Amino acid sequence: MDMFAVNAFLIVLLSIIAFVALRVHRLFALVMLSGAFSLTAAAQFVVLDAVDVAFTEAAVGAGISTVLALATLTLLPREEKPHAIAPLPAIMAIATGMLLMLAVGDLPQFGDAEAPVHQHVAPDYIYGSEKKIGVPNIVTSVLASYRGYDTLGETVVIFTAAIAVLLILAGWTRTPRRRHDEDGEDDAG
Amino acid sequence: MQDDPVIRVVAKVLIPAIMLFALYVQFHGDYGPGGGFQAGVILAAAFVLNAVVFGLHQARQVWPLRYNLIGVSAGVLLYGGTGVWSMLAGGNYLDYFALEADPKAAQHLGILLVEFGVGLTVAAVMVVLFFAFAGRASHIELVAKTTALEATTSKPGSKSSAKTRGGA
Protein backbone atom coordinates (compact mmCIF):
# COMPACT_ATOMS: atom_id res chain seq x y z
CA MET A 1 0.00 0.00 0.00
CA ASP A 2 2.87 2.36 0.82
CA MET A 3 4.54 1.59 -2.49
CA PHE A 4 1.25 2.23 -4.25
CA ALA A 5 1.00 5.67 -2.65
CA VAL A 6 4.58 6.56 -3.65
CA ASN A 7 4.05 5.32 -7.22
CA ALA A 8 0.75 7.14 -7.54
CA PHE A 9 2.29 10.37 -6.24
CA LEU A 10 5.22 10.18 -8.68
CA ILE A 11 3.03 9.33 -11.68
CA VAL A 12 0.61 12.15 -10.90
CA LEU A 13 3.53 14.55 -10.44
CA LEU A 14 5.04 13.44 -13.77
CA SER A 15 1.71 13.95 -15.55
CA ILE A 16 1.25 17.40 -14.02
CA ILE A 17 4.76 18.47 -15.07
CA ALA A 18 4.17 17.13 -18.59
CA PHE A 19 0.87 18.95 -19.01
CA VAL A 20 2.25 22.22 -17.62
CA ALA A 21 5.21 21.89 -19.99
CA LEU A 22 2.73 21.59 -22.88
CA ARG A 23 0.93 24.76 -21.86
CA VAL A 24 3.87 26.98 -20.93
CA HIS A 25 5.36 29.31 -23.55
CA ARG A 26 8.33 30.82 -21.70
CA LEU A 27 11.37 28.82 -22.79
CA PHE A 28 13.19 29.26 -19.47
CA ALA A 29 10.23 27.75 -17.60
CA LEU A 30 10.14 24.96 -20.17
CA VAL A 31 13.79 24.05 -19.53
CA MET A 32 13.23 24.07 -15.77
CA LEU A 33 10.16 21.85 -16.18
CA SER A 34 12.07 19.32 -18.27
CA GLY A 35 14.71 19.19 -15.54
CA ALA A 36 12.01 18.63 -12.92
CA PHE A 37 10.51 15.91 -15.13
CA SER A 38 13.86 14.12 -15.31
CA LEU A 39 14.34 14.34 -11.55
CA THR A 40 10.87 12.92 -10.91
CA ALA A 41 11.57 10.15 -13.41
CA ALA A 42 14.81 9.42 -11.54
CA ALA A 43 12.81 9.07 -8.31
CA GLN A 44 10.49 6.68 -10.14
CA PHE A 45 13.51 4.59 -11.22
CA VAL A 46 14.67 4.42 -7.59
CA VAL A 47 11.25 3.08 -6.62
CA LEU A 48 11.67 0.43 -9.34
CA ASP A 49 15.08 -0.54 -7.81
CA ALA A 50 16.95 0.62 -10.93
CA VAL A 51 19.38 2.83 -9.00
CA ASP A 52 22.02 2.94 -11.74
CA VAL A 53 19.47 4.18 -14.27
CA ALA A 54 18.15 6.66 -11.71
CA PHE A 55 21.69 7.92 -11.15
CA THR A 56 22.21 8.44 -14.88
CA GLU A 57 18.82 10.09 -15.33
CA ALA A 58 19.45 12.51 -12.46
CA ALA A 59 22.97 13.39 -13.60
CA VAL A 60 22.39 13.57 -17.37
CA GLY A 61 18.68 14.35 -17.70
CA ALA A 62 18.23 16.74 -14.81
CA GLY A 63 21.78 18.07 -14.61
CA ILE A 64 23.83 18.38 -17.79
CA SER A 65 20.90 18.49 -20.24
CA THR A 66 19.34 21.38 -18.32
CA VAL A 67 22.63 23.27 -18.32
CA LEU A 68 23.13 22.68 -22.06
CA ALA A 69 19.56 23.81 -22.75
CA LEU A 70 20.18 26.93 -20.65
CA ALA A 71 23.35 27.65 -22.62
CA THR A 72 21.31 27.31 -25.81
CA LEU A 73 18.60 29.61 -24.41
CA THR A 74 21.02 32.53 -24.52
CA LEU A 75 20.79 32.30 -28.33
CA LEU A 76 16.99 32.12 -28.43
CA PRO A 77 14.10 34.53 -27.83
CA ARG A 78 12.40 34.37 -24.42
CA GLU A 79 9.05 33.09 -25.67
CA GLU A 80 7.95 30.25 -27.87
CA LYS A 81 6.18 31.28 -31.08
CA PRO A 82 2.41 30.90 -30.67
CA HIS A 83 1.04 28.11 -32.81
CA ALA A 84 -2.28 26.27 -33.13
CA ILE A 85 -2.58 22.61 -32.16
CA ALA A 86 -2.09 20.44 -35.26
CA PRO A 87 -4.97 17.90 -35.25
CA LEU A 88 -3.36 14.98 -37.11
CA PRO A 89 -0.21 14.62 -34.94
CA ALA A 90 -2.33 15.07 -31.81
CA ILE A 91 -4.69 12.26 -32.84
CA MET A 92 -1.77 10.01 -33.74
CA ALA A 93 -0.04 10.64 -30.41
CA ILE A 94 -3.23 9.97 -28.42
CA ALA A 95 -3.96 6.80 -30.44
CA THR A 96 -0.40 5.49 -29.91
CA GLY A 97 -0.65 6.24 -26.20
CA MET A 98 -3.95 4.36 -25.91
CA LEU A 99 -2.49 1.36 -27.78
CA LEU A 100 0.47 1.32 -25.38
CA MET A 101 -1.90 1.48 -22.39
CA LEU A 102 -3.78 -1.51 -23.85
CA ALA A 103 -0.50 -3.43 -24.21
CA VAL A 104 0.44 -2.78 -20.57
CA GLY A 105 -2.17 -5.34 -19.55
CA ASP A 106 -0.25 -8.10 -21.36
CA LEU A 107 3.05 -7.34 -19.63
CA PRO A 108 4.20 -9.76 -16.90
CA GLN A 109 3.93 -8.55 -13.31
CA PHE A 110 6.76 -6.31 -12.07
CA GLY A 111 9.40 -8.54 -10.44
CA ASP A 112 7.89 -11.76 -11.83
CA ALA A 113 10.64 -14.42 -11.84
CA GLU A 114 8.86 -16.30 -14.65
CA ALA A 115 8.92 -13.30 -16.99
CA PRO A 116 10.59 -13.99 -20.37
CA VAL A 117 13.26 -11.36 -19.72
CA HIS A 118 14.51 -13.39 -16.74
CA GLN A 119 14.69 -16.70 -18.65
CA HIS A 120 17.39 -16.37 -21.31
CA VAL A 121 20.85 -15.16 -20.24
CA ALA A 122 19.84 -13.28 -17.09
CA PRO A 123 20.30 -16.24 -14.66
CA ASP A 124 23.80 -16.80 -16.06
CA TYR A 125 24.68 -13.14 -15.47
CA ILE A 126 23.19 -13.11 -11.97
CA TYR A 127 25.12 -16.22 -10.85
CA GLY A 128 28.26 -15.39 -12.83
CA SER A 129 28.56 -11.83 -11.55
CA GLU A 130 29.16 -13.14 -8.04
CA LYS A 131 30.90 -16.47 -8.75
CA LYS A 132 33.05 -15.79 -11.83
CA ILE A 133 33.60 -12.03 -11.91
CA GLY A 134 33.32 -11.19 -8.21
CA VAL A 135 31.59 -7.85 -8.77
CA PRO A 136 28.59 -7.35 -6.47
CA ASN A 137 26.96 -4.72 -8.72
CA ILE A 138 25.48 -6.84 -11.52
CA VAL A 139 24.85 -3.75 -13.63
CA THR A 140 28.57 -3.00 -13.69
CA SER A 141 29.58 -6.57 -14.54
CA VAL A 142 27.03 -6.75 -17.37
CA LEU A 143 27.92 -3.30 -18.67
CA ALA A 144 31.70 -3.58 -18.58
CA SER A 145 32.34 -7.31 -18.91
CA TYR A 146 29.49 -9.37 -20.35
CA ARG A 147 28.44 -6.58 -22.69
CA GLY A 148 31.83 -4.93 -23.08
CA TYR A 149 31.44 -4.61 -26.84
CA ASP A 150 28.19 -2.67 -26.49
CA THR A 151 29.71 -0.27 -23.99
CA LEU A 152 32.71 0.24 -26.28
CA GLY A 153 30.22 1.12 -29.01
CA GLU A 154 28.43 3.57 -26.71
CA THR A 155 31.69 5.26 -25.78
CA VAL A 156 32.59 5.62 -29.46
CA VAL A 157 29.13 7.11 -30.13
CA ILE A 158 29.73 9.75 -27.44
CA PHE A 159 33.20 10.41 -28.88
CA THR A 160 31.75 10.83 -32.37
CA ALA A 161 29.02 13.16 -31.08
CA ALA A 162 31.60 15.41 -29.45
CA ILE A 163 33.70 15.57 -32.61
CA ALA A 164 30.62 16.38 -34.70
CA VAL A 165 29.46 19.13 -32.33
CA LEU A 166 32.94 20.63 -32.25
CA LEU A 167 33.16 20.62 -36.04
CA ILE A 168 29.80 22.39 -36.32
CA LEU A 169 29.92 24.79 -33.36
CA ALA A 170 33.52 25.56 -32.54
CA GLY A 171 34.24 27.05 -35.94
CA TRP A 172 37.12 24.85 -37.01
CA THR A 173 37.09 25.98 -40.57
CA ARG A 174 39.90 26.37 -43.05
CA THR A 175 39.14 30.04 -43.57
CA PRO A 176 41.85 32.17 -41.95
CA ARG A 177 40.66 33.98 -38.85
CA ARG A 178 41.73 37.28 -37.38
CA ARG A 179 44.41 37.00 -34.73
CA HIS A 180 42.50 37.92 -31.57
CA ASP A 181 39.66 35.55 -32.16
CA GLU A 182 37.96 33.56 -29.42
CA ASP A 183 40.30 32.18 -26.81
CA GLY A 184 40.62 28.45 -26.44
CA GLU A 185 40.06 27.73 -30.10
CA ASP A 186 43.48 29.11 -30.83
CA ASP A 187 44.93 26.23 -28.81
CA ALA A 188 43.61 23.60 -31.15
CA GLY A 189 43.51 25.59 -34.40
CA MET B 1 26.41 36.19 -10.97
CA GLN B 2 30.19 36.48 -10.84
CA ASP B 3 29.98 39.29 -8.31
CA ASP B 4 27.72 37.53 -5.82
CA PRO B 5 29.91 36.47 -2.85
CA VAL B 6 27.41 33.88 -1.59
CA ILE B 7 27.38 32.01 -4.91
CA ARG B 8 31.18 32.25 -5.25
CA VAL B 9 31.84 30.86 -1.76
CA VAL B 10 29.26 28.10 -2.04
CA ALA B 11 30.65 27.09 -5.43
CA LYS B 12 34.20 27.02 -4.06
CA VAL B 13 33.06 24.71 -1.26
CA LEU B 14 30.96 22.53 -3.56
CA ILE B 15 33.30 22.03 -6.52
CA PRO B 16 35.96 19.91 -4.68
CA ALA B 17 33.20 17.88 -3.02
CA ILE B 18 31.56 17.21 -6.39
CA MET B 19 34.90 16.10 -7.85
CA LEU B 20 35.57 13.80 -4.91
CA PHE B 21 32.08 12.33 -5.26
CA ALA B 22 32.75 11.75 -8.97
CA LEU B 23 35.89 9.78 -8.10
CA TYR B 24 33.93 7.78 -5.52
CA VAL B 25 31.22 6.95 -8.06
CA GLN B 26 33.90 6.06 -10.62
CA PHE B 27 35.91 3.65 -8.50
CA HIS B 28 33.11 2.34 -6.29
CA GLY B 29 30.94 1.39 -9.26
CA ASP B 30 31.85 -2.29 -8.82
CA TYR B 31 30.22 -2.36 -5.39
CA GLY B 32 27.46 0.24 -5.45
CA PRO B 33 25.41 2.12 -7.99
CA GLY B 34 27.46 4.13 -10.41
CA GLY B 35 30.22 3.70 -12.93
CA GLY B 36 32.00 5.52 -15.70
CA PHE B 37 29.01 7.25 -17.30
CA GLN B 38 27.66 8.69 -14.07
CA ALA B 39 31.08 9.64 -12.71
CA GLY B 40 32.00 11.37 -15.96
CA VAL B 41 28.85 13.46 -15.94
CA ILE B 42 29.32 14.39 -12.26
CA LEU B 43 32.93 15.43 -12.88
CA ALA B 44 31.79 17.50 -15.86
CA ALA B 45 29.14 19.11 -13.63
CA ALA B 46 31.92 20.43 -11.38
CA PHE B 47 33.61 22.12 -14.36
CA VAL B 48 30.29 23.45 -15.66
CA LEU B 49 29.54 24.93 -12.22
CA ASN B 50 32.98 26.53 -12.28
CA ALA B 51 32.26 28.00 -15.71
CA VAL B 52 28.80 29.25 -14.74
CA VAL B 53 29.98 30.97 -11.55
CA PHE B 54 33.46 32.20 -12.45
CA GLY B 55 32.98 32.79 -16.14
CA LEU B 56 33.79 30.88 -19.30
CA HIS B 57 37.18 32.50 -19.77
CA GLN B 58 38.54 31.32 -16.43
CA ALA B 59 36.99 27.86 -16.86
CA ARG B 60 38.80 27.47 -20.17
CA GLN B 61 42.08 28.29 -18.46
CA VAL B 62 41.39 25.61 -15.83
CA TRP B 63 40.80 22.95 -18.47
CA PRO B 64 41.87 24.17 -21.93
CA LEU B 65 40.29 22.76 -25.05
CA ARG B 66 43.52 20.98 -25.96
CA TYR B 67 43.44 18.82 -22.80
CA ASN B 68 39.72 18.31 -23.32
CA LEU B 69 40.33 16.81 -26.73
CA ILE B 70 43.09 14.61 -25.31
CA GLY B 71 40.60 13.41 -22.67
CA VAL B 72 37.92 12.71 -25.26
CA SER B 73 40.26 10.51 -27.29
CA ALA B 74 42.25 9.01 -24.41
CA GLY B 75 39.14 7.46 -22.86
CA VAL B 76 38.18 5.63 -26.05
CA LEU B 77 41.82 4.61 -26.57
CA LEU B 78 42.03 3.27 -23.00
CA TYR B 79 38.89 1.22 -23.58
CA GLY B 80 40.05 -0.13 -26.91
CA GLY B 81 43.59 -0.55 -25.59
CA THR B 82 42.35 -2.80 -22.79
CA GLY B 83 40.84 -5.01 -25.46
CA VAL B 84 44.09 -5.06 -27.42
CA TRP B 85 46.01 -5.85 -24.21
CA SER B 86 43.79 -8.86 -23.54
CA MET B 87 44.43 -9.99 -27.13
CA LEU B 88 48.20 -9.64 -26.62
CA ALA B 89 47.83 -11.63 -23.39
CA GLY B 90 46.38 -14.49 -25.40
CA GLY B 91 42.62 -14.05 -25.01
CA ASN B 92 39.87 -12.65 -27.18
CA TYR B 93 39.23 -8.93 -27.60
CA LEU B 94 37.99 -7.50 -24.26
CA ASP B 95 38.35 -10.93 -22.60
CA TYR B 96 39.61 -9.76 -19.21
CA PHE B 97 40.33 -13.31 -17.96
CA ALA B 98 43.57 -13.21 -19.97
CA LEU B 99 44.88 -10.13 -18.15
CA GLU B 100 45.90 -11.86 -14.91
CA ALA B 101 46.19 -15.38 -13.52
CA ASP B 102 43.50 -14.95 -10.86
CA PRO B 103 40.19 -14.72 -12.78
CA LYS B 104 38.45 -12.38 -10.32
CA ALA B 105 41.44 -10.03 -10.10
CA ALA B 106 41.65 -10.05 -13.90
CA GLN B 107 37.99 -9.12 -14.23
CA HIS B 108 38.37 -6.38 -11.63
CA LEU B 109 41.37 -4.92 -13.45
CA GLY B 110 39.64 -5.03 -16.83
CA ILE B 111 36.42 -3.47 -15.53
CA LEU B 112 38.38 -0.77 -13.67
CA LEU B 113 40.34 0.23 -16.80
CA VAL B 114 37.33 0.14 -19.08
CA GLU B 115 35.15 2.15 -16.70
CA PHE B 116 37.91 4.70 -16.28
CA GLY B 117 38.07 5.06 -20.05
CA VAL B 118 34.31 5.60 -20.20
CA GLY B 119 34.44 8.15 -17.38
CA LEU B 120 37.29 10.08 -19.01
CA THR B 121 35.54 10.29 -22.38
CA VAL B 122 32.14 11.20 -20.91
CA ALA B 123 33.56 13.93 -18.65
CA ALA B 124 35.62 15.49 -21.43
CA VAL B 125 32.76 15.27 -23.94
CA MET B 126 30.30 16.95 -21.57
CA VAL B 127 32.74 19.80 -20.89
CA VAL B 128 33.45 20.13 -24.62
CA LEU B 129 29.73 20.31 -25.40
CA PHE B 130 29.10 22.93 -22.71
CA PHE B 131 32.05 25.06 -23.80
CA ALA B 132 30.96 24.77 -27.42
CA PHE B 133 27.39 25.93 -26.69
CA ALA B 134 28.29 28.58 -24.14
CA GLY B 135 31.23 29.79 -26.24
CA ARG B 136 28.88 30.06 -29.20
CA ALA B 137 26.64 32.43 -27.23
CA SER B 138 29.49 34.67 -26.11
CA HIS B 139 30.99 34.52 -29.61
CA ILE B 140 27.75 35.74 -31.20
CA GLU B 141 27.48 38.51 -28.59
CA LEU B 142 31.06 39.53 -29.35
CA VAL B 143 30.46 39.57 -33.09
CA ALA B 144 27.34 41.69 -32.62
CA LYS B 145 29.22 44.07 -30.34
CA THR B 146 32.23 44.43 -32.62
CA THR B 147 30.13 44.94 -35.74
CA ALA B 148 28.23 47.66 -33.88
CA LEU B 149 31.55 49.11 -32.73
CA GLU B 150 33.09 48.95 -36.20
CA ALA B 151 30.01 50.62 -37.62
CA THR B 152 30.42 53.60 -35.27
CA THR B 153 34.19 53.96 -35.46
CA SER B 154 36.28 54.64 -38.51
CA LYS B 155 38.88 52.32 -40.06
CA PRO B 156 41.86 53.11 -37.73
CA GLY B 157 39.66 52.34 -34.71
CA SER B 158 39.24 48.71 -35.77
CA LYS B 159 42.58 47.82 -34.20
CA SER B 160 41.39 48.76 -30.71
CA SER B 161 38.12 46.92 -31.24
CA ALA B 162 40.11 43.78 -32.02
CA LYS B 163 41.79 44.16 -28.64
CA THR B 164 38.47 44.32 -26.76
CA ARG B 165 37.35 41.21 -28.58
CA GLY B 166 40.29 39.26 -27.23
CA GLY B 167 39.84 40.53 -23.69
CA ALA B 168 36.14 39.85 -23.21
XYZ file of C-alpha atoms in Angstrom:
357
model
C 0.000 0.000 0.000
C 2.874 2.365 0.823
C 4.543 1.595 -2.495
C 1.249 2.233 -4.252
C 0.997 5.673 -2.649
C 4.583 6.564 -3.650
C 4.048 5.319 -7.216
C 0.745 7.142 -7.544
C 2.288 10.373 -6.245
C 5.220 10.175 -8.678
C 3.034 9.333 -11.676
C 0.613 12.154 -10.897
C 3.528 14.551 -10.437
C 5.044 13.436 -13.774
C 1.713 13.953 -15.549
C 1.246 17.403 -14.021
C 4.758 18.470 -15.074
C 4.175 17.127 -18.588
C 0.870 18.950 -19.006
C 2.248 22.216 -17.622
C 5.206 21.887 -19.993
C 2.733 21.592 -22.881
C 0.928 24.762 -21.859
C 3.865 26.985 -20.932
C 5.362 29.312 -23.550
C 8.331 30.824 -21.702
C 11.365 28.821 -22.793
C 13.188 29.262 -19.472
C 10.234 27.746 -17.601
C 10.140 24.955 -20.169
C 13.791 24.052 -19.529
C 13.229 24.070 -15.766
C 10.158 21.848 -16.179
C 12.071 19.323 -18.274
C 14.709 19.193 -15.536
C 12.008 18.628 -12.923
C 10.509 15.914 -15.128
C 13.860 14.125 -15.312
C 14.344 14.343 -11.550
C 10.869 12.922 -10.908
C 11.565 10.150 -13.411
C 14.808 9.424 -11.539
C 12.807 9.067 -8.312
C 10.494 6.678 -10.143
C 13.514 4.588 -11.218
C 14.674 4.418 -7.586
C 11.247 3.082 -6.618
C 11.667 0.427 -9.338
C 15.076 -0.544 -7.815
C 16.948 0.622 -10.925
C 19.383 2.831 -8.999
C 22.023 2.939 -11.738
C 19.472 4.175 -14.271
C 18.147 6.665 -11.713
C 21.687 7.916 -11.154
C 22.214 8.443 -14.880
C 18.821 10.088 -15.329
C 19.446 12.514 -12.464
C 22.971 13.393 -13.602
C 22.394 13.567 -17.374
C 18.683 14.350 -17.705
C 18.232 16.738 -14.814
C 21.784 18.070 -14.613
C 23.828 18.379 -17.790
C 20.897 18.490 -20.243
C 19.335 21.378 -18.319
C 22.626 23.274 -18.320
C 23.133 22.675 -22.056
C 19.563 23.815 -22.747
C 20.177 26.935 -20.652
C 23.348 27.649 -22.622
C 21.309 27.308 -25.811
C 18.602 29.611 -24.414
C 21.018 32.534 -24.518
C 20.788 32.301 -28.329
C 16.992 32.125 -28.427
C 14.103 34.529 -27.829
C 12.399 34.366 -24.421
C 9.050 33.093 -25.674
C 7.949 30.255 -27.868
C 6.178 31.282 -31.084
C 2.413 30.903 -30.666
C 1.035 28.108 -32.806
C -2.278 26.269 -33.134
C -2.584 22.607 -32.161
C -2.092 20.436 -35.257
C -4.966 17.902 -35.252
C -3.359 14.981 -37.114
C -0.206 14.622 -34.938
C -2.334 15.072 -31.809
C -4.695 12.265 -32.844
C -1.771 10.006 -33.742
C -0.037 10.643 -30.407
C -3.229 9.967 -28.420
C -3.960 6.798 -30.438
C -0.405 5.488 -29.906
C -0.649 6.238 -26.197
C -3.949 4.356 -25.911
C -2.491 1.360 -27.782
C 0.467 1.319 -25.382
C -1.898 1.478 -22.390
C -3.776 -1.515 -23.847
C -0.500 -3.430 -24.206
C 0.444 -2.782 -20.572
C -2.172 -5.339 -19.550
C -0.254 -8.101 -21.356
C 3.050 -7.343 -19.630
C 4.199 -9.762 -16.895
C 3.931 -8.551 -13.314
C 6.761 -6.313 -12.074
C 9.395 -8.542 -10.437
C 7.886 -11.758 -11.834
C 10.643 -14.422 -11.836
C 8.863 -16.303 -14.645
C 8.917 -13.300 -16.988
C 10.591 -13.991 -20.368
C 13.262 -11.360 -19.722
C 14.510 -13.392 -16.739
C 14.695 -16.699 -18.651
C 17.385 -16.369 -21.315
C 20.852 -15.163 -20.244
C 19.841 -13.283 -17.095
C 20.304 -16.241 -14.662
C 23.797 -16.798 -16.058
C 24.676 -13.136 -15.471
C 23.194 -13.109 -11.967
C 25.120 -16.216 -10.852
C 28.265 -15.393 -12.831
C 28.559 -11.833 -11.554
C 29.159 -13.143 -8.038
C 30.900 -16.468 -8.749
C 33.051 -15.786 -11.830
C 33.598 -12.035 -11.911
C 33.321 -11.191 -8.212
C 31.593 -7.847 -8.766
C 28.587 -7.349 -6.473
C 26.963 -4.724 -8.719
C 25.476 -6.841 -11.517
C 24.846 -3.748 -13.634
C 28.573 -2.996 -13.690
C 29.577 -6.566 -14.540
C 27.030 -6.749 -17.366
C 27.922 -3.296 -18.669
C 31.703 -3.584 -18.576
C 32.345 -7.307 -18.914
C 29.489 -9.371 -20.349
C 28.442 -6.579 -22.693
C 31.835 -4.933 -23.076
C 31.442 -4.607 -26.844
C 28.194 -2.674 -26.495
C 29.710 -0.271 -23.988
C 32.713 0.242 -26.277
C 30.216 1.121 -29.008
C 28.429 3.572 -26.713
C 31.687 5.255 -25.784
C 32.594 5.616 -29.459
C 29.132 7.109 -30.127
C 29.727 9.749 -27.443
C 33.196 10.409 -28.881
C 31.749 10.831 -32.372
C 29.022 13.163 -31.084
C 31.597 15.410 -29.446
C 33.702 15.567 -32.609
C 30.625 16.384 -34.698
C 29.459 19.129 -32.327
C 32.944 20.627 -32.253
C 33.163 20.615 -36.042
C 29.798 22.385 -36.321
C 29.917 24.792 -33.364
C 33.524 25.556 -32.540
C 34.238 27.052 -35.937
C 37.122 24.847 -37.006
C 37.091 25.984 -40.574
C 39.903 26.365 -43.054
C 39.140 30.038 -43.567
C 41.853 32.174 -41.954
C 40.661 33.979 -38.854
C 41.729 37.278 -37.376
C 44.409 37.001 -34.729
C 42.503 37.919 -31.567
C 39.657 35.553 -32.163
C 37.957 33.562 -29.420
C 40.303 32.181 -26.811
C 40.619 28.446 -26.436
C 40.057 27.727 -30.095
C 43.483 29.109 -30.834
C 44.933 26.228 -28.808
C 43.607 23.603 -31.151
C 43.512 25.589 -34.400
C 26.408 36.186 -10.973
C 30.185 36.477 -10.838
C 29.976 39.292 -8.305
C 27.723 37.528 -5.818
C 29.909 36.472 -2.855
C 27.414 33.881 -1.593
C 27.382 32.009 -4.914
C 31.180 32.247 -5.249
C 31.843 30.858 -1.765
C 29.256 28.103 -2.037
C 30.653 27.088 -5.434
C 34.199 27.020 -4.056
C 33.058 24.705 -1.263
C 30.957 22.529 -3.559
C 33.305 22.029 -6.520
C 35.956 19.912 -4.675
C 33.198 17.878 -3.016
C 31.557 17.210 -6.386
C 34.902 16.103 -7.848
C 35.574 13.802 -4.910
C 32.082 12.328 -5.261
C 32.753 11.745 -8.968
C 35.891 9.776 -8.102
C 33.931 7.779 -5.519
C 31.224 6.949 -8.057
C 33.903 6.061 -10.615
C 35.907 3.647 -8.502
C 33.111 2.341 -6.295
C 30.938 1.394 -9.263
C 31.846 -2.286 -8.825
C 30.222 -2.363 -5.394
C 27.464 0.243 -5.451
C 25.407 2.123 -7.989
C 27.455 4.130 -10.414
C 30.225 3.702 -12.926
C 32.001 5.522 -15.699
C 29.007 7.250 -17.299
C 27.658 8.690 -14.068
C 31.077 9.640 -12.710
C 32.005 11.374 -15.959
C 28.845 13.461 -15.935
C 29.319 14.392 -12.260
C 32.933 15.432 -12.880
C 31.793 17.497 -15.856
C 29.137 19.112 -13.625
C 31.920 20.427 -11.376
C 33.612 22.118 -14.355
C 30.289 23.452 -15.657
C 29.538 24.934 -12.219
C 32.976 26.528 -12.280
C 32.260 28.000 -15.710
C 28.797 29.254 -14.736
C 29.982 30.966 -11.549
C 33.462 32.201 -12.447
C 32.977 32.792 -16.141
C 33.787 30.885 -19.296
C 37.180 32.503 -19.767
C 38.537 31.316 -16.434
C 36.988 27.862 -16.859
C 38.799 27.474 -20.169
C 42.076 28.292 -18.456
C 41.392 25.613 -15.827
C 40.798 22.946 -18.468
C 41.866 24.170 -21.926
C 40.286 22.757 -25.049
C 43.521 20.978 -25.962
C 43.436 18.822 -22.802
C 39.725 18.314 -23.322
C 40.330 16.808 -26.730
C 43.089 14.606 -25.312
C 40.603 13.410 -22.666
C 37.916 12.707 -25.256
C 40.260 10.515 -27.292
C 42.246 9.009 -24.412
C 39.136 7.464 -22.860
C 38.183 5.634 -26.050
C 41.825 4.614 -26.568
C 42.033 3.273 -23.000
C 38.888 1.222 -23.576
C 40.049 -0.133 -26.913
C 43.588 -0.548 -25.587
C 42.350 -2.795 -22.785
C 40.837 -5.006 -25.457
C 44.088 -5.055 -27.417
C 46.006 -5.846 -24.207
C 43.788 -8.860 -23.544
C 44.428 -9.992 -27.129
C 48.197 -9.638 -26.621
C 47.829 -11.630 -23.385
C 46.381 -14.489 -25.396
C 42.624 -14.053 -25.005
C 39.866 -12.647 -27.181
C 39.232 -8.927 -27.603
C 37.991 -7.499 -24.258
C 38.346 -10.934 -22.603
C 39.606 -9.757 -19.214
C 40.325 -13.306 -17.958
C 43.570 -13.211 -19.968
C 44.879 -10.131 -18.145
C 45.903 -11.858 -14.915
C 46.192 -15.377 -13.517
C 43.503 -14.945 -10.863
C 40.194 -14.718 -12.783
C 38.455 -12.381 -10.322
C 41.442 -10.032 -10.102
C 41.650 -10.054 -13.904
C 37.985 -9.124 -14.229
C 38.370 -6.381 -11.626
C 41.373 -4.925 -13.447
C 39.640 -5.032 -16.828
C 36.424 -3.467 -15.525
C 38.383 -0.770 -13.670
C 40.344 0.230 -16.801
C 37.335 0.138 -19.077
C 35.146 2.149 -16.701
C 37.906 4.700 -16.275
C 38.066 5.055 -20.050
C 34.308 5.605 -20.200
C 34.444 8.153 -17.381
C 37.292 10.080 -19.013
C 35.535 10.286 -22.376
C 32.141 11.204 -20.908
C 33.565 13.926 -18.645
C 35.621 15.488 -21.435
C 32.757 15.270 -23.944
C 30.296 16.946 -21.573
C 32.736 19.795 -20.887
C 33.448 20.134 -24.621
C 29.729 20.306 -25.401
C 29.103 22.926 -22.711
C 32.053 25.065 -23.803
C 30.957 24.769 -27.422
C 27.393 25.926 -26.693
C 28.292 28.580 -24.135
C 31.230 29.786 -26.243
C 28.884 30.058 -29.198
C 26.642 32.433 -27.233
C 29.488 34.666 -26.105
C 30.989 34.522 -29.607
C 27.754 35.736 -31.200
C 27.480 38.511 -28.594
C 31.060 39.531 -29.346
C 30.462 39.572 -33.094
C 27.335 41.688 -32.618
C 29.222 44.072 -30.338
C 32.227 44.431 -32.616
C 30.132 44.941 -35.738
C 28.233 47.663 -33.877
C 31.547 49.106 -32.730
C 33.086 48.952 -36.198
C 30.008 50.624 -37.617
C 30.417 53.597 -35.267
C 34.194 53.962 -35.459
C 36.284 54.642 -38.512
C 38.876 52.316 -40.056
C 41.861 53.114 -37.730
C 39.664 52.341 -34.707
C 39.237 48.714 -35.771
C 42.583 47.819 -34.203
C 41.394 48.757 -30.706
C 38.118 46.923 -31.239
C 40.110 43.777 -32.020
C 41.788 44.159 -28.640
C 38.474 44.322 -26.761
C 37.353 41.215 -28.582
C 40.292 39.262 -27.232
C 39.842 40.529 -23.688
C 36.141 39.852 -23.215
